[in-house]
């Protein structure tokens, strides 16, 4: 009996686990509920009285040695760094992560900002939720103007008890509202551009969306003329689309400018030869512009006898489509990474 315990003690002394699992097995085998030690304690009753003392001493020794072993190796395994054998060949190149990209609308907006900042324009901002005054009335829209119609404008119903629009707020339909916002706080000379998102109640198609982006620009000072407008826009068109770009202005109408015009550029795709994009005319429209109507200046408490100004507004989607030959503007809001990846590294 004593010999058997001694040989178990020897076994414990000689035990060296290589991995954590082996140590755990050892612990269960000796110290576990149904382990060696438990058996020995159970046999204690059957041991002859005179041998009991020696038996107890040996069993205790066995218990201490087993516990020491477990504690010693538990610490060792805990200290060991994580097993890296599964990582594989560390000399192989790492897995590369694709960098993100700016959205093409952001890229073109930034480019517009840079082009105008080079000739002294700063950047202004205004709210997307607008009141009637800033979006329409101050800009000389007569009360019955069709743009105020529920067809075009997303009105915001502030009073849930009333079924219909109560005439207070709407999502801005154009960035021209920022002209009025800026002039609430600043007086001429003012030379600024206002990029931002606008909303219209339109059916979504390849050429129209219920939200899109515009950049408004305007310059008010003493003696600002239509010639200044034309030269500014020529400079912009050539910086944006290349030095060989031509512009032409066609008479038009906007409530807030007089005279008003629309500007075309020579087709960026066919260079004026005629193609699908320019519908074989050689020209594509990119913006509306004109001399700020004196009534608008007066609405903003600016002396229209002393000051004159020009204004223009363009759609960023349109500029982007021409610059990058995008045929369907819906792709700008689809978040398709295969499309967005084309713009990696551009800012
Ligand atoms: N606000 C006009 C629109 O959304 C664009 C525009 C036209 C802006 C002429 C102007 C301008 O500043 O002078 O269609």
Tab-separated table of C-alpha atoms and ligand atoms in Angstrom:
chain	number	residue	atom	x	y	z
A	1	UNK	CA	0.000	0.000	0.000
A	2	UNK	CA	2.690	2.478	1.018
A	3	UNK	CA	4.729	1.452	-2.010
A	4	UNK	CA	1.889	2.284	-4.330
A	5	UNK	CA	1.535	5.790	-2.856
A	6	UNK	CA	5.287	6.354	-3.073
A	7	UNK	CA	5.318	5.359	-6.721
A	8	UNK	CA	2.444	7.784	-7.376
A	9	UNK	CA	4.471	10.546	-5.678
A	10	UNK	CA	7.405	9.716	-7.939
A	11	UNK	CA	5.145	9.894	-10.948
A	12	UNK	CA	3.990	13.341	-9.873
A	13	UNK	CA	7.575	14.494	-9.387
A	14	UNK	CA	8.486	13.418	-12.890
A	15	UNK	CA	5.467	14.991	-14.567
A	16	UNK	CA	6.085	17.918	-16.968
A	17	UNK	CA	3.133	19.056	-19.089
A	18	UNK	CA	3.772	20.493	-22.533
A	19	UNK	CA	0.440	22.187	-23.013
A	20	UNK	CA	-2.270	23.550	-20.794
A	21	UNK	CA	-4.657	20.679	-21.582
A	22	UNK	CA	-2.182	18.131	-20.299
A	23	UNK	CA	-1.931	19.977	-17.009
A	24	UNK	CA	-5.711	20.041	-16.706
A	25	UNK	CA	-5.863	16.293	-17.292
A	26	UNK	CA	-3.281	15.801	-14.567
A	27	UNK	CA	-5.246	17.973	-12.158
A	28	UNK	CA	-8.437	15.992	-12.724
A	29	UNK	CA	-6.594	12.683	-12.446
A	30	UNK	CA	-5.068	13.452	-9.055
A	31	UNK	CA	-7.069	16.205	-7.417
A	32	UNK	CA	-10.462	15.873	-9.107
A	33	UNK	CA	-13.535	14.653	-7.223
A	34	UNK	CA	-13.171	11.108	-8.477
A	35	UNK	CA	-9.401	11.338	-8.648
A	36	UNK	CA	-6.540	9.431	-6.976
A	37	UNK	CA	-6.605	11.540	-3.852
A	38	UNK	CA	-10.308	11.003	-3.304
A	39	UNK	CA	-9.818	7.247	-3.585
A	40	UNK	CA	-7.027	7.304	-1.064
A	41	UNK	CA	-9.024	9.290	1.477
A	42	UNK	CA	-11.879	6.804	1.038
A	43	UNK	CA	-9.496	3.931	1.812
A	44	UNK	CA	-8.339	5.610	5.025
A	45	UNK	CA	-10.999	3.760	7.096
A	46	UNK	CA	-9.737	0.389	6.005
A	47	UNK	CA	-6.108	1.073	6.922
A	48	UNK	CA	-4.950	-0.664	10.103
A	49	UNK	CA	-4.799	1.722	13.072
A	50	UNK	CA	-1.036	1.472	13.485
A	51	UNK	CA	-0.423	2.295	9.814
A	52	UNK	CA	-2.846	5.177	9.660
A	53	UNK	CA	-0.379	7.880	10.672
A	54	UNK	CA	2.131	6.959	7.971
A	55	UNK	CA	-0.666	6.545	5.449
A	56	UNK	CA	-1.997	10.012	6.250
A	57	UNK	CA	1.467	11.547	5.962
A	58	UNK	CA	2.043	10.023	2.502
A	59	UNK	CA	-1.374	10.980	1.216
A	60	UNK	CA	-0.762	14.558	2.380
A	61	UNK	CA	2.606	14.616	0.651
A	62	UNK	CA	0.976	13.396	-2.544
A	63	UNK	CA	-1.696	16.062	-2.283
A	64	UNK	CA	0.826	18.868	-1.703
A	65	UNK	CA	3.062	17.772	-4.546
A	66	UNK	CA	0.156	17.541	-6.993
A	67	UNK	CA	-1.090	20.999	-5.979
A	68	UNK	CA	2.368	22.511	-6.290
A	69	UNK	CA	2.724	21.080	-9.778
A	70	UNK	CA	-0.626	22.468	-10.878
A	71	UNK	CA	0.104	25.932	-9.476
A	72	UNK	CA	3.605	26.070	-10.933
A	73	UNK	CA	2.586	25.142	-14.476
A	74	UNK	CA	-0.630	27.139	-14.415
A	75	UNK	CA	1.473	30.289	-13.899
A	76	UNK	CA	3.875	29.254	-16.652
A	77	UNK	CA	1.128	28.668	-19.201
A	78	UNK	CA	-0.588	31.924	-18.286
A	79	UNK	CA	2.612	33.891	-18.873
A	80	UNK	CA	3.227	32.337	-22.249
A	81	UNK	CA	2.463	34.591	-25.204
A	82	UNK	CA	-0.424	33.553	-27.457
A	83	UNK	CA	0.264	30.619	-29.712
A	84	UNK	CA	1.357	32.149	-33.017
A	85	UNK	CA	1.970	28.925	-34.917
A	86	UNK	CA	-1.380	29.320	-36.705
A	87	UNK	CA	-0.530	32.776	-38.179
A	88	UNK	CA	1.393	31.231	-41.002
A	89	UNK	CA	4.327	32.621	-42.918
A	90	UNK	CA	5.201	35.947	-41.366
A	91	UNK	CA	7.385	36.910	-44.321
A	92	UNK	CA	4.374	37.111	-46.665
A	93	UNK	CA	3.076	40.619	-47.522
A	94	UNK	CA	0.101	41.767	-45.416
A	95	UNK	CA	-3.500	41.897	-46.554
A	96	UNK	CA	-4.020	45.396	-47.950
A	97	UNK	CA	-7.030	47.493	-46.952
A	98	UNK	CA	-8.725	49.514	-49.707
A	99	UNK	CA	-8.730	53.212	-48.777
A	100	UNK	CA	-12.061	55.047	-48.884
A	101	UNK	CA	-12.796	57.798	-51.391
A	102	UNK	CA	-14.607	61.097	-51.498
A	103	UNK	CA	-18.017	61.049	-53.116
A	104	UNK	CA	-17.859	62.527	-56.656
A	105	UNK	CA	-20.346	65.246	-55.621
A	106	UNK	CA	-17.981	66.223	-52.791
A	107	UNK	CA	-15.013	66.169	-55.163
A	108	UNK	CA	-16.716	68.518	-57.628
A	109	UNK	CA	-18.044	70.770	-54.862
A	110	UNK	CA	-14.526	71.103	-53.466
A	111	UNK	CA	-13.210	71.876	-56.937
A	112	UNK	CA	-15.862	74.601	-57.430
A	113	UNK	CA	-14.952	76.062	-54.025
A	114	UNK	CA	-11.270	76.148	-54.979
A	115	UNK	CA	-11.902	77.735	-58.380
A	116	UNK	CA	-13.977	80.564	-56.916
A	117	UNK	CA	-11.728	81.065	-53.887
A	118	UNK	CA	-8.900	81.918	-56.309
A	119	UNK	CA	-10.851	85.022	-57.415
A	120	UNK	CA	-11.832	86.156	-53.945
A	121	UNK	CA	-15.120	84.355	-53.253
A	122	UNK	CA	-15.695	82.937	-49.795
A	123	UNK	CA	-18.088	80.088	-48.909
A	124	UNK	CA	-21.421	80.624	-47.133
A	125	UNK	CA	-24.030	78.293	-45.751
A	126	UNK	CA	-27.740	78.378	-45.012
A	127	UNK	CA	-30.435	76.069	-43.601
A	128	UNK	CA	-32.090	73.305	-45.642
A	129	UNK	CA	-35.399	73.911	-43.902
A	130	UNK	CA	-36.427	77.379	-45.041
A	131	UNK	CA	-39.234	79.832	-44.563
A	132	UNK	CA	-41.254	81.329	-47.385
A	133	UNK	CA	-39.483	84.672	-47.130
A	134	UNK	CA	-35.959	83.356	-47.753
A	135	UNK	CA	-36.872	80.719	-50.329
A	136	UNK	CA	-39.477	82.711	-52.294
A	137	UNK	CA	-40.800	86.108	-51.235
A	138	UNK	CA	-37.537	87.981	-50.738
A	139	UNK	CA	-36.366	86.553	-54.072
A	140	UNK	CA	-39.241	88.299	-55.794
A	141	UNK	CA	-41.418	85.236	-56.450
A	142	UNK	CA	-44.957	86.564	-56.843
A	143	UNK	CA	-47.511	84.915	-54.518
A	144	UNK	CA	-49.065	82.895	-57.338
A	145	UNK	CA	-45.766	81.635	-58.787
A	146	UNK	CA	-46.006	77.950	-59.789
A	147	UNK	CA	-42.773	77.026	-57.938
A	148	UNK	CA	-44.620	77.563	-54.667
A	149	UNK	CA	-47.119	74.946	-55.714
A	150	UNK	CA	-47.332	71.722	-53.737
A	151	UNK	CA	-46.199	69.935	-56.908
A	152	UNK	CA	-42.669	71.288	-56.674
A	153	UNK	CA	-42.053	72.080	-53.054
A	154	UNK	CA	-41.905	69.805	-50.031
A	155	UNK	CA	-43.772	71.829	-47.446
A	156	UNK	CA	-43.424	70.959	-43.787
A	157	UNK	CA	-46.602	70.610	-41.835
A	158	UNK	CA	-45.894	72.142	-38.450
A	159	UNK	CA	-49.370	71.621	-37.132
A	160	UNK	CA	-50.306	67.924	-37.032
A	161	UNK	CA	-53.933	68.819	-36.395
A	162	UNK	CA	-54.191	70.463	-39.777
A	163	UNK	CA	-54.116	68.183	-42.751
A	164	UNK	CA	-52.450	70.663	-45.056
A	165	UNK	CA	-49.461	72.928	-45.225
A	166	UNK	CA	-49.760	75.936	-42.971
A	167	UNK	CA	-47.461	78.138	-45.027
A	168	UNK	CA	-44.521	78.387	-42.705
A	169	UNK	CA	-41.644	76.079	-43.604
A	170	UNK	CA	-40.444	74.007	-46.573
A	171	UNK	CA	-37.339	72.162	-47.668
A	172	UNK	CA	-35.453	74.744	-49.719
A	173	UNK	CA	-35.995	74.321	-53.439
A	174	UNK	CA	-32.785	76.124	-54.408
A	175	UNK	CA	-29.678	77.630	-52.840
A	176	UNK	CA	-30.775	81.120	-53.928
A	177	UNK	CA	-32.279	81.330	-50.422
A	178	UNK	CA	-28.716	81.647	-49.090
A	179	UNK	CA	-28.397	84.982	-50.949
A	180	UNK	CA	-31.031	86.343	-48.563
A	181	UNK	CA	-29.525	84.548	-45.531
A	182	UNK	CA	-26.098	86.058	-46.226
A	183	UNK	CA	-27.553	89.528	-46.791
A	184	UNK	CA	-29.418	89.269	-43.451
A	185	UNK	CA	-26.006	89.585	-41.824
A	186	UNK	CA	-23.562	91.078	-44.319
A	187	UNK	CA	-23.604	94.235	-46.366
A	188	UNK	CA	-21.799	94.850	-49.675
A	189	UNK	CA	-19.208	94.319	-50.893
A	190	UNK	CA	-20.155	90.632	-50.736
A	191	UNK	CA	-18.586	87.973	-52.923
A	192	UNK	CA	-19.546	84.450	-51.956
A	193	UNK	CA	-20.593	80.998	-53.133
A	194	UNK	CA	-23.092	78.784	-51.322
A	195	UNK	CA	-22.994	75.041	-52.011
A	196	UNK	CA	-25.720	72.852	-50.564
A	197	UNK	CA	-28.496	70.324	-50.925
A	198	UNK	CA	-31.912	71.252	-52.307
A	199	UNK	CA	-35.229	69.405	-52.574
A	200	UNK	CA	-37.982	69.254	-55.157
A	201	UNK	CA	-41.041	67.122	-55.476
A	202	UNK	CA	-40.031	65.519	-58.770
A	203	UNK	CA	-40.340	62.001	-60.110
A	204	UNK	CA	-36.952	60.269	-59.882
A	205	UNK	CA	-35.365	59.514	-63.254
A	206	UNK	CA	-31.944	59.434	-64.922
A	207	UNK	CA	-32.016	63.240	-65.107
A	208	UNK	CA	-34.055	64.347	-62.075
A	209	UNK	CA	-34.168	63.541	-58.369
A	210	UNK	CA	-36.165	64.695	-55.374
A	211	UNK	CA	-32.940	66.000	-53.837
A	212	UNK	CA	-29.785	67.253	-55.474
A	213	UNK	CA	-27.011	69.786	-54.941
A	214	UNK	CA	-26.510	73.312	-56.157
A	215	UNK	CA	-23.917	76.021	-55.857
A	216	UNK	CA	-25.153	79.560	-55.712
A	217	UNK	CA	-22.757	82.419	-56.297
A	218	UNK	CA	-23.199	86.158	-56.091
A	219	UNK	CA	-21.239	89.359	-56.043
A	220	UNK	CA	-22.606	92.703	-54.913
A	221	UNK	CA	-20.637	95.937	-54.939
A	222	UNK	CA	-20.685	99.370	-56.525
A	223	UNK	CA	-20.428	99.128	-60.301
A	224	UNK	CA	-20.750	95.350	-60.746
A	225	UNK	CA	-21.806	94.729	-64.368
A	226	UNK	CA	-22.999	91.993	-66.683
A	227	UNK	CA	-19.479	91.974	-68.170
A	228	UNK	CA	-18.145	90.966	-64.724
A	229	UNK	CA	-20.648	88.123	-64.622
A	230	UNK	CA	-19.688	86.899	-68.065
A	231	UNK	CA	-15.955	86.999	-67.380
A	232	UNK	CA	-16.382	85.245	-64.013
A	233	UNK	CA	-18.379	82.446	-65.622
A	234	UNK	CA	-15.947	82.070	-68.522
A	235	UNK	CA	-13.110	81.767	-66.015
A	236	UNK	CA	-15.093	79.141	-64.085
A	237	UNK	CA	-15.986	77.089	-67.174
A	238	UNK	CA	-12.394	77.002	-68.398
A	239	UNK	CA	-10.963	76.127	-64.963
A	240	UNK	CA	-13.519	73.350	-64.543
A	241	UNK	CA	-13.655	71.872	-68.031
A	242	UNK	CA	-10.419	72.978	-69.713
A	243	UNK	CA	-8.962	76.083	-71.361
A	244	UNK	CA	-10.553	75.345	-74.734
A	245	UNK	CA	-14.101	75.456	-73.285
A	246	UNK	CA	-16.411	78.027	-74.872
A	247	UNK	CA	-19.475	79.588	-73.230
A	248	UNK	CA	-22.652	81.143	-74.583
A	249	UNK	CA	-25.431	83.007	-72.791
A	250	UNK	CA	-29.072	82.754	-73.792
A	251	UNK	CA	-31.754	85.142	-72.502
A	252	UNK	CA	-33.986	83.563	-69.854
A	253	UNK	CA	-36.217	84.442	-66.939
A	254	UNK	CA	-35.827	84.115	-63.162
A	255	UNK	CA	-37.864	86.196	-60.701
A	256	UNK	CA	-34.754	87.311	-58.803
A	257	UNK	CA	-32.547	88.442	-61.700
A	258	UNK	CA	-33.012	91.059	-64.395
A	259	UNK	CA	-31.782	90.537	-67.029
A	260	UNK	CA	-31.547	86.752	-66.687
A	261	UNK	CA	-29.660	84.222	-68.756
A	262	UNK	CA	-28.830	80.562	-69.044
A	263	UNK	CA	-25.288	79.560	-69.791
A	264	UNK	CA	-24.201	76.744	-72.087
A	265	UNK	CA	-20.696	75.376	-72.456
A	266	UNK	CA	-19.299	73.736	-75.575
A	267	UNK	CA	-19.973	70.012	-75.203
A	268	UNK	CA	-17.264	68.430	-73.075
A	269	UNK	CA	-17.792	65.043	-74.696
A	270	UNK	CA	-17.678	65.822	-78.442
A	271	UNK	CA	-16.027	69.274	-78.203
A	272	UNK	CA	-18.866	70.779	-80.222
A	273	UNK	CA	-18.978	68.158	-82.978
A	274	UNK	CA	-22.398	66.879	-81.903
A	275	UNK	CA	-23.201	63.800	-79.777
A	276	UNK	CA	-25.962	62.284	-77.632
A	277	UNK	CA	-25.033	64.281	-74.526
A	278	UNK	CA	-25.465	67.651	-76.306
A	279	UNK	CA	-28.281	66.275	-78.456
A	280	UNK	CA	-26.189	67.124	-81.518
A	281	UNK	CA	-26.214	70.839	-80.784
A	282	UNK	CA	-22.599	71.058	-79.594
A	283	UNK	CA	-23.742	72.919	-76.431
A	284	UNK	CA	-24.886	71.852	-72.953
A	285	UNK	CA	-26.637	74.043	-70.399
A	286	UNK	CA	-24.920	74.235	-67.014
A	287	UNK	CA	-26.349	77.177	-65.080
A	288	UNK	CA	-28.760	80.068	-64.664
A	289	UNK	CA	-27.553	83.585	-63.956
A	290	UNK	CA	-28.283	87.282	-64.202
A	291	UNK	CA	-28.060	90.684	-62.567
A	292	UNK	CA	-29.701	90.628	-59.135
A	293	UNK	CA	-33.103	92.303	-59.408
A	294	UNK	CA	-33.108	95.676	-57.574
A	295	UNK	CA	-36.248	94.522	-55.735
A	296	UNK	CA	-34.227	91.698	-54.152
A	297	UNK	CA	-31.547	94.135	-53.012
A	298	UNK	CA	-34.195	96.414	-51.512
A	299	UNK	CA	-35.794	93.429	-49.730
A	300	UNK	CA	-32.402	92.988	-48.063
A	301	UNK	CA	-32.183	96.691	-47.199
A	302	UNK	CA	-29.443	97.367	-49.717
A	303	UNK	CA	-29.551	100.628	-51.662
A	304	UNK	CA	-30.138	99.447	-55.232
A	305	UNK	CA	-29.159	102.878	-56.607
A	306	UNK	CA	-25.711	102.535	-55.136
A	307	UNK	CA	-25.097	98.801	-55.462
A	308	UNK	CA	-25.506	96.267	-58.240
A	309	UNK	CA	-24.771	92.575	-58.252
A	310	UNK	CA	-24.738	89.426	-60.295
A	311	UNK	CA	-25.830	85.938	-59.271
A	312	UNK	CA	-25.646	82.445	-60.697
A	313	UNK	CA	-26.765	78.988	-59.690
A	314	UNK	CA	-25.732	75.577	-60.967
A	315	UNK	CA	-26.465	71.937	-60.221
A	316	UNK	CA	-23.451	70.014	-58.916
A	317	UNK	CA	-24.811	66.691	-60.231
A	318	UNK	CA	-24.947	68.165	-63.727
A	319	UNK	CA	-21.354	69.440	-63.587
A	320	UNK	CA	-20.220	66.068	-62.197
A	321	UNK	CA	-22.042	64.143	-64.931
A	322	UNK	CA	-20.332	66.199	-67.609
A	323	UNK	CA	-16.922	66.058	-65.974
A	324	UNK	CA	-16.950	62.293	-65.370
A	325	UNK	CA	-19.343	61.221	-68.149
A	326	UNK	CA	-21.983	59.861	-65.772
A	327	UNK	CA	-25.212	59.119	-67.624
A	328	UNK	CA	-27.675	58.543	-64.781
A	329	UNK	CA	-27.768	60.751	-61.703
A	330	UNK	CA	-29.487	58.111	-59.575
A	331	UNK	CA	-26.094	56.419	-59.172
A	332	UNK	CA	-24.955	59.332	-56.974
A	333	UNK	CA	-27.275	58.243	-54.183
A	334	UNK	CA	-27.019	54.467	-54.523
A	335	UNK	CA	-23.798	54.030	-52.503
A	336	UNK	CA	-22.490	51.408	-54.933
A	337	UNK	CA	-18.850	50.960	-53.974
A	338	UNK	CA	-17.977	49.775	-57.482
A	339	UNK	CA	-18.890	53.255	-58.693
A	340	UNK	CA	-17.390	55.126	-55.734
A	341	UNK	CA	-14.075	53.256	-56.048
A	342	UNK	CA	-13.430	55.063	-59.338
A	343	UNK	CA	-12.802	58.198	-57.304
A	344	UNK	CA	-10.152	56.818	-54.950
A	345	UNK	CA	-7.377	59.318	-54.431
A	346	UNK	CA	-9.292	62.276	-55.919
A	347	UNK	CA	-10.240	65.168	-53.659
B	1	LIG	N1	-32.259	79.173	-58.386
B	1	LIG	C1	-32.285	78.775	-59.774
B	1	LIG	C2	-32.798	77.345	-59.888
B	1	LIG	O1	-32.806	76.649	-58.914
B	1	LIG	C3	-30.927	78.855	-60.397
B	1	LIG	C4	-30.456	80.251	-60.550
B	1	LIG	C5	-30.748	80.962	-61.680
B	1	LIG	C6	-29.731	80.870	-59.547
B	1	LIG	C7	-30.323	82.238	-61.870
B	1	LIG	C8	-29.309	82.192	-59.723
B	1	LIG	C9	-29.592	82.845	-60.881
B	1	LIG	O2	-28.584	82.832	-58.781
B	1	LIG	O3	-29.168	84.118	-61.060
B	1	LIG	O4	-33.178	76.924	-60.931
